[in-house]
mmCIF file of C-alpha atoms in Angstrom:
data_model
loop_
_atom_site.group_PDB
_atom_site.id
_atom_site.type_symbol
_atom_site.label_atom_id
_atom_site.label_comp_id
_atom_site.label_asym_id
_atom_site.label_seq_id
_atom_site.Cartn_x
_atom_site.Cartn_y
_atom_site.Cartn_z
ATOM 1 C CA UNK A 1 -27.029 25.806 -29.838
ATOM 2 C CA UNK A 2 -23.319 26.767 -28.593
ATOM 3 C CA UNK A 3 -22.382 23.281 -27.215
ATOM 4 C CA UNK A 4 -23.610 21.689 -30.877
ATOM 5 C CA UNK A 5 -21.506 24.450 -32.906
ATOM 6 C CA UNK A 6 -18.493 23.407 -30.747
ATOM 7 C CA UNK A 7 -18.912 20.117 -30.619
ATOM 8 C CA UNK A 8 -19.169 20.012 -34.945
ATOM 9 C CA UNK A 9 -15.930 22.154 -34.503
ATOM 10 C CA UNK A 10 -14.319 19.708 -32.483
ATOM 11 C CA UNK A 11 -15.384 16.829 -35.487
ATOM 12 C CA UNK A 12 -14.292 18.490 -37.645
ATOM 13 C CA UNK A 13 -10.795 19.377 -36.225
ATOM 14 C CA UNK A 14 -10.450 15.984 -35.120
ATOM 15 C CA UNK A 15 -11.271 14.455 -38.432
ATOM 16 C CA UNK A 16 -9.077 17.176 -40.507
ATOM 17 C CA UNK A 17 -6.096 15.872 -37.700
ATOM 18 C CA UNK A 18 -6.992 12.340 -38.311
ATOM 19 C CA UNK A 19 -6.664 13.184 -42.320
ATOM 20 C CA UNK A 20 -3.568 14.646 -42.150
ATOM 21 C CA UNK A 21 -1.898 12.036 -39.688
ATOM 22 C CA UNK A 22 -2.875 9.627 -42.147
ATOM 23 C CA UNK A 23 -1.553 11.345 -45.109
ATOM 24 C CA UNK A 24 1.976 11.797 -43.465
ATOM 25 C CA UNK A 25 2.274 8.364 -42.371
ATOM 26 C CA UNK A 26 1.610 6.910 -45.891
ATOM 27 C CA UNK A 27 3.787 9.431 -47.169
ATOM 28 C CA UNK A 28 6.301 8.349 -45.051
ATOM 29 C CA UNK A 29 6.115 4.880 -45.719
ATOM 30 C CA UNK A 30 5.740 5.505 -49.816
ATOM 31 C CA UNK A 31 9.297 7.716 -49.462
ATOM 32 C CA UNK A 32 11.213 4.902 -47.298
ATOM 33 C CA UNK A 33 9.995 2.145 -50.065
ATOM 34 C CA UNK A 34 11.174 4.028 -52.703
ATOM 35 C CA UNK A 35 14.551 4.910 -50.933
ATOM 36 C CA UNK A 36 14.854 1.418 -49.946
ATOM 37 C CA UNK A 37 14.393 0.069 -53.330
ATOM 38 C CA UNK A 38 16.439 2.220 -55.184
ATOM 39 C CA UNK A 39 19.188 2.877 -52.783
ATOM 40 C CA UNK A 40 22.408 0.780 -53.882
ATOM 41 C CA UNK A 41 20.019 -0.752 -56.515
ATOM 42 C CA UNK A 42 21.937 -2.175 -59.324
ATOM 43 C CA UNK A 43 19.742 -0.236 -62.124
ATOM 44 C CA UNK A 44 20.865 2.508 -60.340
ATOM 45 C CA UNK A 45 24.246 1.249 -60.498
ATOM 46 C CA UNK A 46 24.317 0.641 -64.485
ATOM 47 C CA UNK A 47 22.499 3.859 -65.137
ATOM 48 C CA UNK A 48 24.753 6.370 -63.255
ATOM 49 C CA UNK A 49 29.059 7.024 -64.363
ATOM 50 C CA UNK A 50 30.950 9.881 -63.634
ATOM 51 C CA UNK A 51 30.506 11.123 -67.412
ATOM 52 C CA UNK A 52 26.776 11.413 -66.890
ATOM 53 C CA UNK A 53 27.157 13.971 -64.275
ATOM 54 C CA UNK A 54 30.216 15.146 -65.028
ATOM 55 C CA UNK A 55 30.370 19.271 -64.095
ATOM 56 C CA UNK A 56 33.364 22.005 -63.877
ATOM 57 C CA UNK A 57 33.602 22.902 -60.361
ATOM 58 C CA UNK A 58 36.087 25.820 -58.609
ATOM 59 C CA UNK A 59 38.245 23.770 -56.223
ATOM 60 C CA UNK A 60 38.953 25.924 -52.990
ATOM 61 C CA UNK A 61 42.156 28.005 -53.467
ATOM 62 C CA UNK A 62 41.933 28.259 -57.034
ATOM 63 C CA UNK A 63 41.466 25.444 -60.318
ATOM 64 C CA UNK A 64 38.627 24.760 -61.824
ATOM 65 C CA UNK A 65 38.534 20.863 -62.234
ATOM 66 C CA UNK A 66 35.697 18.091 -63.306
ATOM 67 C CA UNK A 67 34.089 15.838 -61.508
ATOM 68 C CA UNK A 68 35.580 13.644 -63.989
ATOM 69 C CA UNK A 69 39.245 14.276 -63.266
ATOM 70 C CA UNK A 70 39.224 12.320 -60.249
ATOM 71 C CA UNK A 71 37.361 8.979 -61.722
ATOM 72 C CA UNK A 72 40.180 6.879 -61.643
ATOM 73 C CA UNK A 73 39.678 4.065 -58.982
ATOM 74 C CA UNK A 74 37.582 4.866 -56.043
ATOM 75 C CA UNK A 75 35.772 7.870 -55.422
ATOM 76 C CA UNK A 76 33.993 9.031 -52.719
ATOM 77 C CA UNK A 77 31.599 12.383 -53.606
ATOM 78 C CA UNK A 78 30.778 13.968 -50.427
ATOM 79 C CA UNK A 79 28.010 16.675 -50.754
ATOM 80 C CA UNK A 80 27.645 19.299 -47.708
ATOM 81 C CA UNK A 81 27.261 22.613 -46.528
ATOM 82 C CA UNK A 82 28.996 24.622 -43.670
ATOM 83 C CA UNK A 83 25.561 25.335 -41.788
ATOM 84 C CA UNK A 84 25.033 21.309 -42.120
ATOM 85 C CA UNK A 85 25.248 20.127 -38.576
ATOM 86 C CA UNK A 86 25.879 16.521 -39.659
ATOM 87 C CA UNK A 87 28.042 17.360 -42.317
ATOM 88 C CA UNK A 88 30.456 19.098 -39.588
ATOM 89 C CA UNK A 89 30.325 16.572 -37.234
ATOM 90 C CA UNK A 90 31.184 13.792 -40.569
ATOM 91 C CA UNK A 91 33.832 16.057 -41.812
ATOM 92 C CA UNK A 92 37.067 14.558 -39.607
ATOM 93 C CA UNK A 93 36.119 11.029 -40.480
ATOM 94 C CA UNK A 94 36.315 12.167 -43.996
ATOM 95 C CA UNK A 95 39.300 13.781 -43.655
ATOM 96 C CA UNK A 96 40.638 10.680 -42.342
ATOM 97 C CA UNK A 97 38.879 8.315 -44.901
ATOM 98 C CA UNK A 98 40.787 11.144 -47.398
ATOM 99 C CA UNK A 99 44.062 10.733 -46.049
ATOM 100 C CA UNK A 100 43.944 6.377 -46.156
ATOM 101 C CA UNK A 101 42.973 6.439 -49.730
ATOM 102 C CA UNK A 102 45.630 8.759 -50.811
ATOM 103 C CA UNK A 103 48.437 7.054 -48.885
ATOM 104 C CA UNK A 104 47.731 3.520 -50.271
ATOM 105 C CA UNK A 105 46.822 5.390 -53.921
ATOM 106 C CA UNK A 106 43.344 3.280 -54.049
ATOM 107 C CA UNK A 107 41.205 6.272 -54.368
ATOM 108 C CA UNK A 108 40.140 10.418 -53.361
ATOM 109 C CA UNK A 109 37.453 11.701 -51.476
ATOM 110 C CA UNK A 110 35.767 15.229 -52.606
ATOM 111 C CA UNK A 111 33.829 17.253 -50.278
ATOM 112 C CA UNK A 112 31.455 19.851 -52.947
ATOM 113 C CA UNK A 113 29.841 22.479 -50.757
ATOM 114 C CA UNK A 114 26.643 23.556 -52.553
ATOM 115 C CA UNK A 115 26.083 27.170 -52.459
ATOM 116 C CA UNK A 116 28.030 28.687 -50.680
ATOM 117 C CA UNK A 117 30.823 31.580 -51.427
ATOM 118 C CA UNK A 118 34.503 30.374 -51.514
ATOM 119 C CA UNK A 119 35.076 32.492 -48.549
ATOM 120 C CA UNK A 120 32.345 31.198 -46.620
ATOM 121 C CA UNK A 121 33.978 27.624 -47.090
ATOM 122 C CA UNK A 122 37.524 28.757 -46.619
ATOM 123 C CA UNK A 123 36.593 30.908 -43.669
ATOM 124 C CA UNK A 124 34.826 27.540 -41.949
ATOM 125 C CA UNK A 125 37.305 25.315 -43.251
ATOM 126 C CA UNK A 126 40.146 27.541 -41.662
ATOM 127 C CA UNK A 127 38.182 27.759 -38.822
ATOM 128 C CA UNK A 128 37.495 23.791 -38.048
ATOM 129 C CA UNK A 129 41.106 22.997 -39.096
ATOM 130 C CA UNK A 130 39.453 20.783 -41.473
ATOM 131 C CA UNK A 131 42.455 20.518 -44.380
ATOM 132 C CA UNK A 132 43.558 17.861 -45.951
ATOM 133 C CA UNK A 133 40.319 17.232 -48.132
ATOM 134 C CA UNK A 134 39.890 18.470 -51.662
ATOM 135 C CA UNK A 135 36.754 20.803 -51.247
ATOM 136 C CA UNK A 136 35.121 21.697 -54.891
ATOM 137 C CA UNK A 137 32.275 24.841 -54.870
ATOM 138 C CA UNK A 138 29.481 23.950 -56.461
ATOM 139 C CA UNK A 139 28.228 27.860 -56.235
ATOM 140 C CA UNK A 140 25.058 28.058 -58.177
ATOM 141 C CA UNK A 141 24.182 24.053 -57.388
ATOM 142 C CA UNK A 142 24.367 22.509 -60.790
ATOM 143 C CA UNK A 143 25.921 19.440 -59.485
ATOM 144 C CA UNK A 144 23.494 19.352 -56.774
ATOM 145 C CA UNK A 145 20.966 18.947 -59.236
ATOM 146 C CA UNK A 146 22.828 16.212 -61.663
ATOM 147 C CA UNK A 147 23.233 14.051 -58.790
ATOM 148 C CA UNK A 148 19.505 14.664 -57.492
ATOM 149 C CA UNK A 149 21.019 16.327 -53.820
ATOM 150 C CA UNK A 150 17.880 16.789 -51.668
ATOM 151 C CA UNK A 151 19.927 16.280 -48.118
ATOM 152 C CA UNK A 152 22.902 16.928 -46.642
ATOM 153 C CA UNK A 153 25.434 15.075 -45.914
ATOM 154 C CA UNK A 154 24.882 13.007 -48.910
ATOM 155 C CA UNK A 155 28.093 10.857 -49.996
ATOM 156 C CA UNK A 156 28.165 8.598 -53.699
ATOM 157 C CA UNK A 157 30.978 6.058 -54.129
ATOM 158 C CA UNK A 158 32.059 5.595 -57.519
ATOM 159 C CA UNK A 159 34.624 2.875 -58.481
ATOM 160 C CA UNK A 160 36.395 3.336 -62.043
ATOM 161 C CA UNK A 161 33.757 5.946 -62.920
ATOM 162 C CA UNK A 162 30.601 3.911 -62.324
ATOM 163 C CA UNK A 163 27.991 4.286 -59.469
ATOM 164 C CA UNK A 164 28.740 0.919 -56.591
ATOM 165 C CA UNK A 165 26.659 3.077 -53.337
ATOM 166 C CA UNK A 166 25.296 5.626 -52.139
ATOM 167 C CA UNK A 167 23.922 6.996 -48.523
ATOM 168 C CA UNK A 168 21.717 9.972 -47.987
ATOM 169 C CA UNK A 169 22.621 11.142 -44.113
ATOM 170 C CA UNK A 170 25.657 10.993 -41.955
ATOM 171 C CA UNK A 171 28.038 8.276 -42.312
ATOM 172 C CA UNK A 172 30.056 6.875 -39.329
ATOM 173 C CA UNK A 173 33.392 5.762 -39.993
ATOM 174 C CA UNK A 174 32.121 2.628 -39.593
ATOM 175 C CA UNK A 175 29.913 3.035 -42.542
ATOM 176 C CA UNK A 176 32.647 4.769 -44.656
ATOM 177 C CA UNK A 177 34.646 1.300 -44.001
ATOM 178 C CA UNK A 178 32.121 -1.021 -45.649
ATOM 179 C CA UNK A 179 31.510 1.595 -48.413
ATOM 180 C CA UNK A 180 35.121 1.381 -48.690
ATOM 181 C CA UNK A 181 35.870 -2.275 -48.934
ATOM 182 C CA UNK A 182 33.069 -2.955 -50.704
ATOM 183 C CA UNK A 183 34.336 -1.100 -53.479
ATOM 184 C CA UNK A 184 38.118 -2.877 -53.318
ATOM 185 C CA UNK A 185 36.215 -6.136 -53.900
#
């Protein structure tokens, strides 16, 4: 009677693993369709402009500003964290991406930390020696939320205030290239 009762627990653990493997992988797949047909999708595209998620953010050291003050030409929303692994690693390619964009007068890139306190931010941005990007707190994550955040680092590309890409992850400076001259075209 002991080796049936154990071998009907075995089943049934095997099945209930079985179930479950299943369900993931479908998952899975279900999630990287959806991504992969919505992501730079041009409904998306014609749907989103700055003025739809427009939000007052505190920009580190002081101002408040909008989202929407910086929608002139290109702009490049970066969304991270300072306990984001990737989002550290992505920062000095932003920082550079930052600096080419403001030299030739094309565009700005905006780094909103979602929150976090100012000093955290400062503290880690003094720390890094990662100035020369505009960092905006988005402190109790309503910007997060407008622009659907569920990942970090997750960067939007606007061009004249309307949606042209976005990528959920890191981006190499490779990848911050294309975005780039894609939206000069």
């Amino acid at each position: 009677m002991g080796k049936r009762r154990l071998l009907m627990i075995i089943l049934a653990a095997a099945l209930i693993l079985s179930a479950s493997i299943f369900y993931y992988v479908s998952k899975e797949r279900d999630i990287r369709a959806a991504s992969e047909s919505t992501a730079g999708s041009s409904e998306l595209k014609d749907v989103i402009t700055i003025e739809d998620i427009d939000t007052r953010l505190l920009e580190l050291g002081g101002s408040t500003k909008s989202i929407s003050d910086y929608s002139e030409g290109i702009l490049f929303i970066n969304f991270w964290a300072t306990w984001c692994y990737y989002c550290e690693l992505e920062m000095p390619d932003l920082i550079k991406l930052s600096e080419l964009v403001g030299k030739d007068g094309s565009g700005k890139v905006i780094a909103i930390d979602v929150n976090e306190k100012e000093k955290t931010v400062q503290d880690f941005i003094d720390r890094k020696g990662f100035g020369g990007i505009t960092v905006l707190l988005d402190q109790n994550g309503d910007a997060a939320m407008k622009f659907g955040i569920d990942a970090y680092p997750t960067t939007y590309l606007f061009k004249g205030g309307r949606l042209i890409d976005y990528k959920v992850g890191m981006l190499s400076w490779e990848d911050m290239m294309a975005m780039l001259e894609a939206a000069r075209k």
